[in-house]
PDB file of C-alpha atoms in Angstrom:
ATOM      1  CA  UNK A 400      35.822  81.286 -13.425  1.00 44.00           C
ATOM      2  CA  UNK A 401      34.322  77.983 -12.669  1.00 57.00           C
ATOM      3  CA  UNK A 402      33.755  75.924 -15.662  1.00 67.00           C
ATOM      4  CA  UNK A 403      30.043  75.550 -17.369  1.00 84.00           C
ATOM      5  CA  UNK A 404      28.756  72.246 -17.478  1.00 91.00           C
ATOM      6  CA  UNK A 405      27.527  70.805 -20.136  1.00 95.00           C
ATOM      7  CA  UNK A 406      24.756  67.399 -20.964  1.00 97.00           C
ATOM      8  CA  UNK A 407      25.620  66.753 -24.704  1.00 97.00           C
ATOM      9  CA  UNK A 408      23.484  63.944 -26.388  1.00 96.00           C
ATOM     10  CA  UNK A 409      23.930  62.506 -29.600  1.00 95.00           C
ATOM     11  CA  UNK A 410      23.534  58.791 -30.855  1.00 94.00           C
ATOM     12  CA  UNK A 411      26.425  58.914 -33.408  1.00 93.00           C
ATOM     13  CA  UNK A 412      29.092  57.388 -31.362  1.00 94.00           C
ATOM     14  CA  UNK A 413      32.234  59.952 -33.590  1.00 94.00           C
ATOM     15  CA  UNK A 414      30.579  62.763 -33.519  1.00 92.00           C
ATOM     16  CA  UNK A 415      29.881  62.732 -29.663  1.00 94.00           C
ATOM     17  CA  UNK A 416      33.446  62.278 -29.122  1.00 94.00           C
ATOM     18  CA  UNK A 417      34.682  65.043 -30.914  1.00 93.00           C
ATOM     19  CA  UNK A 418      32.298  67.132 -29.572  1.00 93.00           C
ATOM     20  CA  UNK A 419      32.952  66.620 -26.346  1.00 92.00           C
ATOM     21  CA  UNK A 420      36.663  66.788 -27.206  1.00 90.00           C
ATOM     22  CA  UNK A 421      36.374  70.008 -29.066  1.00 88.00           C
ATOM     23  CA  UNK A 422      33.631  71.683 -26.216  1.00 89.00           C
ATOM     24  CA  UNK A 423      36.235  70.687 -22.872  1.00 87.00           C
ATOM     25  CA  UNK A 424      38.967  72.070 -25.062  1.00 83.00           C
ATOM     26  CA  UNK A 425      36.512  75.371 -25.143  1.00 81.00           C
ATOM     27  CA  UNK A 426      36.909  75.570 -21.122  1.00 80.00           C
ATOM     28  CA  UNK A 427      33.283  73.503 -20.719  1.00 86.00           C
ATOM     29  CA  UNK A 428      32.859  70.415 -18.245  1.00 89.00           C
ATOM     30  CA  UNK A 429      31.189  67.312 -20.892  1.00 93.00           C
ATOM     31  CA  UNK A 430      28.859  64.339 -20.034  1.00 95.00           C
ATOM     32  CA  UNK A 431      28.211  62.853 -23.062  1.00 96.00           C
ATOM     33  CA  UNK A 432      25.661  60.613 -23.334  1.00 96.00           C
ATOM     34  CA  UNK A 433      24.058  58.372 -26.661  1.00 95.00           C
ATOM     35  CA  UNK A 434      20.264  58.239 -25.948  1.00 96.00           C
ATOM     36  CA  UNK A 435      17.411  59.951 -24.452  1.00 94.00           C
ATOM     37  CA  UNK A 436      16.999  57.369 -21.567  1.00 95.00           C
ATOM     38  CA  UNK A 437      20.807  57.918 -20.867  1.00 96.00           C
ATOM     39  CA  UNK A 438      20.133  61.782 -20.542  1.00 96.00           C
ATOM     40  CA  UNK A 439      17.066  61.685 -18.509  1.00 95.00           C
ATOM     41  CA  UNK A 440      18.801  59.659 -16.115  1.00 95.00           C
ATOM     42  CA  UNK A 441      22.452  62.348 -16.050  1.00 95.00           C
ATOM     43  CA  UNK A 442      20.032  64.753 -15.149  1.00 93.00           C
ATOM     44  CA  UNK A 443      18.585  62.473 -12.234  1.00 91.00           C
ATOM     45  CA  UNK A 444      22.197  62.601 -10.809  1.00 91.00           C
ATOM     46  CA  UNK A 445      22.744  66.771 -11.353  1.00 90.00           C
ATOM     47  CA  UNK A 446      21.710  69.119 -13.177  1.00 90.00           C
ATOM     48  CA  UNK A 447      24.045  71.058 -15.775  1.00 92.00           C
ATOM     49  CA  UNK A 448      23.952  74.270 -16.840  1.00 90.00           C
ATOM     50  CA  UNK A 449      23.104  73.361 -20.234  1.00 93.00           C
ATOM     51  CA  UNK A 450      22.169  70.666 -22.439  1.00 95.00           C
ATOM     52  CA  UNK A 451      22.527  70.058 -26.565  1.00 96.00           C
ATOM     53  CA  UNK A 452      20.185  67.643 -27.383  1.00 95.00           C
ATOM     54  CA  UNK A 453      20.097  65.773 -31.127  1.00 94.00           C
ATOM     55  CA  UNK A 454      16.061  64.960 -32.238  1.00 92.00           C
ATOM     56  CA  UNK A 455      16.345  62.213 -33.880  1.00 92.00           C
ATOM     57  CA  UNK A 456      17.756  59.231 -30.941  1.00 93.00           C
ATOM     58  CA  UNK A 457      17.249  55.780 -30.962  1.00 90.00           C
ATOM     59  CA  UNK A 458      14.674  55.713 -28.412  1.00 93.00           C
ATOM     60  CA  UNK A 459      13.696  58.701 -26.420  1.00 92.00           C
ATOM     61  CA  UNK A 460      13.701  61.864 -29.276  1.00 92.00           C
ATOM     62  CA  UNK A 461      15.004  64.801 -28.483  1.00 93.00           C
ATOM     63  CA  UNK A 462      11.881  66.775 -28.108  1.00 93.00           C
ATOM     64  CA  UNK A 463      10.775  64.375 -25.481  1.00 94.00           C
ATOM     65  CA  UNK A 464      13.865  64.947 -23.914  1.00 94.00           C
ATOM     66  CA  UNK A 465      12.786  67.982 -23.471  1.00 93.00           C
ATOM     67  CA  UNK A 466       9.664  67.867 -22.668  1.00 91.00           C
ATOM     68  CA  UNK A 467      10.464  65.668 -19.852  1.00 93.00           C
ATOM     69  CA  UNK A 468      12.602  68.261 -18.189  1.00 91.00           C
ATOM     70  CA  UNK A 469      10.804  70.609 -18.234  1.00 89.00           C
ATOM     71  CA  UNK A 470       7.658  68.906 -17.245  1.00 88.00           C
ATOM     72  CA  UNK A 471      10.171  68.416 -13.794  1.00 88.00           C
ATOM     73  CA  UNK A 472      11.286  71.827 -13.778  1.00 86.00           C
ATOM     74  CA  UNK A 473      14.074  71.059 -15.309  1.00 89.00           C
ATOM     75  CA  UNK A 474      14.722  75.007 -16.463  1.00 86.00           C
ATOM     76  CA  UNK A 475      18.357  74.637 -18.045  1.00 89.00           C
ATOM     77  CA  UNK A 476      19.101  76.564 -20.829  1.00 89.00           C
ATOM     78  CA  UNK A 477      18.890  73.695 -24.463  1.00 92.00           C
ATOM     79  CA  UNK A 478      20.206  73.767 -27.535  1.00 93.00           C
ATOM     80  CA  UNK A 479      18.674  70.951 -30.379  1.00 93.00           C
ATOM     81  CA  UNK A 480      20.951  69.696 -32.048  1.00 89.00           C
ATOM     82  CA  UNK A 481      20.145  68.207 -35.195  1.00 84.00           C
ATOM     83  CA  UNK A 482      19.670  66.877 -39.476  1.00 85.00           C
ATOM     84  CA  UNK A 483      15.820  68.083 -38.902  1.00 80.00           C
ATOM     85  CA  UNK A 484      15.633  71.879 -40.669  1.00 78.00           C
ATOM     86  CA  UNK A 485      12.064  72.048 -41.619  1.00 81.00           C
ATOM     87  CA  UNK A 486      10.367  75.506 -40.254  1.00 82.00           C
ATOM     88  CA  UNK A 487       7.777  73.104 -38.126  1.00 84.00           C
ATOM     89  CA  UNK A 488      10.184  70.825 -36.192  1.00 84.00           C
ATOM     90  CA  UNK A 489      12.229  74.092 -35.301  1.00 83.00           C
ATOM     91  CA  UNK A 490       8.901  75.963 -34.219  1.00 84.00           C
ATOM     92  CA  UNK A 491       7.768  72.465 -32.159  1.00 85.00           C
ATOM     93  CA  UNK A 492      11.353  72.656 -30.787  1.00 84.00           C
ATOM     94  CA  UNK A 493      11.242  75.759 -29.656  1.00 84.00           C
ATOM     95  CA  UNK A 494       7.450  75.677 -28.470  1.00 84.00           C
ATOM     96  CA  UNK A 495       7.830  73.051 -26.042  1.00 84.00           C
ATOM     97  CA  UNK A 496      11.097  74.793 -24.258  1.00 85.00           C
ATOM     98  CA  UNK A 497      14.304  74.677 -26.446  1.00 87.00           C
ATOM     99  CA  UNK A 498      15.868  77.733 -26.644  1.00 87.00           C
ATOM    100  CA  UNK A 499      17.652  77.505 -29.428  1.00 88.00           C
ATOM    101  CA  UNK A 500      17.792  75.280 -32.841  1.00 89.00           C
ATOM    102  CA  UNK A 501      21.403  74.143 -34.751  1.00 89.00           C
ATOM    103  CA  UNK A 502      20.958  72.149 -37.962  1.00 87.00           C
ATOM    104  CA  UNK A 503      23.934  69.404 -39.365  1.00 85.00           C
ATOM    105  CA  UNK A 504      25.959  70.622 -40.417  1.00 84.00           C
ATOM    106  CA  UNK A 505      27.368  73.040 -38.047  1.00 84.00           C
ATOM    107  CA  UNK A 506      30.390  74.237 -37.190  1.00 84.00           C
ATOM    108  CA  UNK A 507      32.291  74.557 -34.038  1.00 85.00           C
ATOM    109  CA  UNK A 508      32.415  78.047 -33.576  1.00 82.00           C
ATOM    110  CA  UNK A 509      28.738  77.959 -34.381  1.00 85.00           C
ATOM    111  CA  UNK A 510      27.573  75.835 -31.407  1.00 89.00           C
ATOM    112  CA  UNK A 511      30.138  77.479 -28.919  1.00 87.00           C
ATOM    113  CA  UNK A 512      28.677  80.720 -30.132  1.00 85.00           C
ATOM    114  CA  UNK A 513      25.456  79.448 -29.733  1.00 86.00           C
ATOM    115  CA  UNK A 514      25.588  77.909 -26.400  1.00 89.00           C
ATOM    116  CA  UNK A 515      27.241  80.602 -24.914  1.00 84.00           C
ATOM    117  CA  UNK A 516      24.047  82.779 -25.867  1.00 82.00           C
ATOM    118  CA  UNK A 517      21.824  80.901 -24.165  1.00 83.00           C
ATOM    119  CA  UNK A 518      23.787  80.916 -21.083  1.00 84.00           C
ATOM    120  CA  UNK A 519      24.011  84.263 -20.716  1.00 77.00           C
ATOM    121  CA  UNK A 520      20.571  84.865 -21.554  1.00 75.00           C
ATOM    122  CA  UNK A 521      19.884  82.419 -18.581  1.00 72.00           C
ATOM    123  CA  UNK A 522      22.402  84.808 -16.418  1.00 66.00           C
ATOM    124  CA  UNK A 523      24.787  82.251 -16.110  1.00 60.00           C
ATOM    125  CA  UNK A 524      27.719  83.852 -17.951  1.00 53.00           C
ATOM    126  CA  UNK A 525      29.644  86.526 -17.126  1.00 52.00           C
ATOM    127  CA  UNK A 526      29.503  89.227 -19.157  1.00 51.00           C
ATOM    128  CA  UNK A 527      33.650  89.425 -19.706  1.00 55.00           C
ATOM    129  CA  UNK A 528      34.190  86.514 -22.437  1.00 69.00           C
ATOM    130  CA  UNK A 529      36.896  85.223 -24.508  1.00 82.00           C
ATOM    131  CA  UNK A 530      35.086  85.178 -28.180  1.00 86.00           C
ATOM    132  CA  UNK A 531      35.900  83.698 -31.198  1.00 89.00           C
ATOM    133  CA  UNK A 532      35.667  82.644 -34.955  1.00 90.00           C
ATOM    134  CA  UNK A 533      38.470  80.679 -36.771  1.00 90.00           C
ATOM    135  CA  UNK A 534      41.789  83.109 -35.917  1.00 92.00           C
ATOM    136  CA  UNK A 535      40.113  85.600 -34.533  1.00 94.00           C
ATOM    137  CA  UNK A 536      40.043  86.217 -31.329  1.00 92.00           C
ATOM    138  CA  UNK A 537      38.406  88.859 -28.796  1.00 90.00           C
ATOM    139  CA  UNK A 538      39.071  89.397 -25.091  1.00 85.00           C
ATOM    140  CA  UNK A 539      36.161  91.035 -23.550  1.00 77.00           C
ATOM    141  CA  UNK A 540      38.161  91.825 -20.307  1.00 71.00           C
ATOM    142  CA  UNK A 541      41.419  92.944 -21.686  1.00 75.00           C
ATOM    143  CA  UNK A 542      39.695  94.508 -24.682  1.00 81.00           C
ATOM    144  CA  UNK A 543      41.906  93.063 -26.934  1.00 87.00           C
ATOM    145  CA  UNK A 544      41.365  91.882 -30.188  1.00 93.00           C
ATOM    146  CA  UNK A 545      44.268  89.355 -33.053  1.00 95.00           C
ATOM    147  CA  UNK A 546      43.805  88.100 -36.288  1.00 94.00           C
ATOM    148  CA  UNK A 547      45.773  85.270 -36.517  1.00 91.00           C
ATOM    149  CA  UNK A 548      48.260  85.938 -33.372  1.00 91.00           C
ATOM    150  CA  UNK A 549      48.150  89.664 -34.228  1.00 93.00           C
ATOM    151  CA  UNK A 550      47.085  92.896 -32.526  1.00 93.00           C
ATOM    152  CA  UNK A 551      44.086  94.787 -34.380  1.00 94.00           C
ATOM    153  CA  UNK A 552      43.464  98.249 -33.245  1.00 91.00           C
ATOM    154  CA  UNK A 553      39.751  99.028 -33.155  1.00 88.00           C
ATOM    155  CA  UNK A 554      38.194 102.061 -32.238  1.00 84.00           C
ATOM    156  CA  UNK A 555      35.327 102.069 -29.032  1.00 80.00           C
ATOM    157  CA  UNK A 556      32.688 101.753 -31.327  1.00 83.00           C
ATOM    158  CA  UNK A 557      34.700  99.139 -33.552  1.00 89.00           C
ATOM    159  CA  UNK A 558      34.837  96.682 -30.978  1.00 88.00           C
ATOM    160  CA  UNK A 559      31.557  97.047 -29.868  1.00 85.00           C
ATOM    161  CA  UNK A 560      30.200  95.733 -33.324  1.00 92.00           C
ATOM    162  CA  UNK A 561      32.776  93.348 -33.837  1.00 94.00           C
ATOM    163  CA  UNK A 562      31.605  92.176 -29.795  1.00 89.00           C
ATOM    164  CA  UNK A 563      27.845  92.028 -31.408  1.00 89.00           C
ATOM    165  CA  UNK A 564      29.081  89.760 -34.497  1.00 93.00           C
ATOM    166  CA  UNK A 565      30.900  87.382 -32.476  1.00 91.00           C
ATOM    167  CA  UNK A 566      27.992  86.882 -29.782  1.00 84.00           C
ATOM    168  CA  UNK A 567      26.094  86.075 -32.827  1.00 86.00           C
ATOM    169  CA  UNK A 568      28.505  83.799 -34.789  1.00 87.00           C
ATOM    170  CA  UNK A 569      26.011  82.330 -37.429  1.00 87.00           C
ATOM    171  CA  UNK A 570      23.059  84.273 -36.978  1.00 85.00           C
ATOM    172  CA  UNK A 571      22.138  87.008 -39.441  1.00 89.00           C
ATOM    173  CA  UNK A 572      22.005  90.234 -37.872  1.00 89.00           C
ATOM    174  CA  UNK A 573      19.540  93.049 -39.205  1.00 89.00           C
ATOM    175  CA  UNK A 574      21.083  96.517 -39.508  1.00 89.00           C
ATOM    176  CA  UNK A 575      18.058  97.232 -37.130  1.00 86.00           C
ATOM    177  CA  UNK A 576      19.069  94.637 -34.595  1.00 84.00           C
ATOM    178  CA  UNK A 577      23.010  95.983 -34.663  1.00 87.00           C
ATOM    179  CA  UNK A 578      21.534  99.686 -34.395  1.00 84.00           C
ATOM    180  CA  UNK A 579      19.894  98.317 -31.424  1.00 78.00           C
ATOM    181  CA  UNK A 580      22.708  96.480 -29.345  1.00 77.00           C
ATOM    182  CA  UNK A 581      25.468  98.608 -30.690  1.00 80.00           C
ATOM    183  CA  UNK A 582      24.025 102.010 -30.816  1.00 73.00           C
ATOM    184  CA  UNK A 583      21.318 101.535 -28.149  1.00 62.00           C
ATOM    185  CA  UNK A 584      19.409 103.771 -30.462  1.00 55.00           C
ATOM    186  CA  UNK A 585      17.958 103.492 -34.590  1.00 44.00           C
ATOM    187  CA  UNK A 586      19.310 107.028 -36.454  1.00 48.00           C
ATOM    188  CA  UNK A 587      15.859 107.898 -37.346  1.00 52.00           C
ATOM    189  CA  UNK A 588      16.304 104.089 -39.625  1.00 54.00           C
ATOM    190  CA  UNK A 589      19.437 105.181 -41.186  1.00 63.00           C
ATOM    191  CA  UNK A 590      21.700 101.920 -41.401  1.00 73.00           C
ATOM    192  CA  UNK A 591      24.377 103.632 -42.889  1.00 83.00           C
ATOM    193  CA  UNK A 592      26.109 104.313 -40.234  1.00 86.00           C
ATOM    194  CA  UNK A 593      26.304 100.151 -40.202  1.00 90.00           C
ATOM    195  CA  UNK A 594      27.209  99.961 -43.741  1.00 91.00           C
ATOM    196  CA  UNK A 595      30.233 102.059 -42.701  1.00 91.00           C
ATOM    197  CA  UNK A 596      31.269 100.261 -39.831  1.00 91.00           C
ATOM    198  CA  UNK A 597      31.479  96.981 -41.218  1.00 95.00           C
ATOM    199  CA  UNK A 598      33.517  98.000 -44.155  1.00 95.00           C
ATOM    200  CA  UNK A 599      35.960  99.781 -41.484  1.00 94.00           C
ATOM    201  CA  UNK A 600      35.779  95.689 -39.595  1.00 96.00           C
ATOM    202  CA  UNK A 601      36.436  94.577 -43.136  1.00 96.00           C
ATOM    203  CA  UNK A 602      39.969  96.367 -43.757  1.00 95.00           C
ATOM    204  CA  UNK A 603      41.041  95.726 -40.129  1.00 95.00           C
ATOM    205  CA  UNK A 604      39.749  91.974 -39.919  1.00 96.00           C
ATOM    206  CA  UNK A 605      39.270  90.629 -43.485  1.00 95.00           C
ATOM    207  CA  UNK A 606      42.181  92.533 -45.800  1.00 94.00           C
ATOM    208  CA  UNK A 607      44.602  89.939 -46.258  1.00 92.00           C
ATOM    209  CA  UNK A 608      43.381  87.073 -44.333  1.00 93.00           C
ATOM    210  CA  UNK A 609      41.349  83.956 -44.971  1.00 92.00           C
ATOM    211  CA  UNK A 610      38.845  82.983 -44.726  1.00 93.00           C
ATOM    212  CA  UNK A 611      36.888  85.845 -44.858  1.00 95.00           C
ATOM    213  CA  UNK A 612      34.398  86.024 -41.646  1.00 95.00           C
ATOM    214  CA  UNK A 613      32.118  89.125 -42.192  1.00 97.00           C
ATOM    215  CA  UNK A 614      29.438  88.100 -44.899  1.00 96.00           C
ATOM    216  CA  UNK A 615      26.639  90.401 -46.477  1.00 95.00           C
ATOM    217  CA  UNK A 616      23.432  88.501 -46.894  1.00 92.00           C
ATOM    218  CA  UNK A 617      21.466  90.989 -49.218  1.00 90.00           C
ATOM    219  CA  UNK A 618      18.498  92.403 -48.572  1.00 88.00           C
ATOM    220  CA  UNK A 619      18.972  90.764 -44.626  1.00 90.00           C
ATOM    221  CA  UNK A 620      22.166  91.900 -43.050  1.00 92.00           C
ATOM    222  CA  UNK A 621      25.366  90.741 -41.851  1.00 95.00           C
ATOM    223  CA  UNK A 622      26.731  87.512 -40.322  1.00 93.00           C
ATOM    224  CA  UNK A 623      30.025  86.330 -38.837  1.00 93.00           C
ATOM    225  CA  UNK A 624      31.018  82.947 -40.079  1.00 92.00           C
ATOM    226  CA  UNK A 625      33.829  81.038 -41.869  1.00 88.00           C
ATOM    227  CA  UNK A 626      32.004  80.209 -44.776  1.00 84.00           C
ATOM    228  CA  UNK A 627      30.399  82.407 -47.067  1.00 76.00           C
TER     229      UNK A 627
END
């Protein structure tokens, strides 16, 4: 599979190299670039498949970034990037053509998780991915699933939720939204058939290991993540 490229901006000279480090080491293609005048001008040369833009750059902002692409028709799939978390920059991001919103700090699993989203969203993914959150790891193709370098049986249904979790590494899944991509249907509103799979994830995936990477926010749902 030909390798998704990637426009990553962010002023902070260490951080930008790690990220595009860590993101080539994911099987992505990295420009990285330090300002918004920098950016608009990679994407006067080509246009990647994606771009993770931080807000807050020394002279063009993020948002304008963005605004500028898509004001050329610029349609690639964004991801801001960025120390800004109150509820009206990530509505202003979103409004004016981001299409999706990671805070500092972050992790890495977070922002592959997250970019990979959008790209498939935009149709630009295959469906058959390698997925991932600290140790463990799920092939889509082979339908195989380790835990730190070791086999985990899961059942059809098993996997698929497990598949929904990692697509969503970081986000907070409602038992209704799981129903709905896992079961394709709601049990009349019963999410107790979630509450039971995720404890049978739990003694495969979680029993014995750390960290721990299914989380119960209360009252919410569940979320994949390193940290609790």
């Amino acid at each position: 599979m030909t390798a998704q490229h990637l426009l990553l901006v962010d002023d902070e000279d260490n951080l930008r190299t790690m990220l595009v480090a860590a993101l080539r080491h994911h099987g992505f293609e990295v420009e990285g670039v330090g300002s918004g005048t920098e950016a608009l001008r990679a994407l006067e040369r080509s246009t990647p498949d994606a771009a993770v833009l931080d807000v807050m750059l020394p002279d063009i902002d993020g948002f304008e970034v963005c605004r500028r692409m898509r004001a050329r028709g610029i349609a690639i799939p964004t991801v801001f990037l960025t120390a800004r978390d109150a509820v009206e920059d990530r509505v202003h991001g979103l409004t004016i053509g981001g299409d999706d919103y990671l805070t500092k700090p972050f992790s890495l699993e977070e922002l592959v998780a997250r970019i990979t989203a959008v790209l498939r969203r935009a149709g630009t993914v295959p469906s058959g991915q390698h997925l991932s959150c600290a140790d463990l790891e799920m092939d889509e193709v082979a339908h195989r699933v380790t835990r730190a370098g070791e086999a985990v049986h899961l059942s059809a249904t098993e996997f698929n939720l497990l598949r929904c979790l990692l697509r969503n590494t970081g986000r907070v899944m409602s038992k209704a939204q799981i129903l709905d991509e896992v079961w394709r249907y709601d049990f009349n509103g019963d999410g107790g058939v979630v509450e039971t799979y995720i404890g049978y994830l739990r003694r495969k995936l979680d029993d014995g290991h750390d960290p721990k990477l299914i989380h119960t926010i209360r009252g919410v749902g569940y979320v994949m993540r390193t940290n609790p």
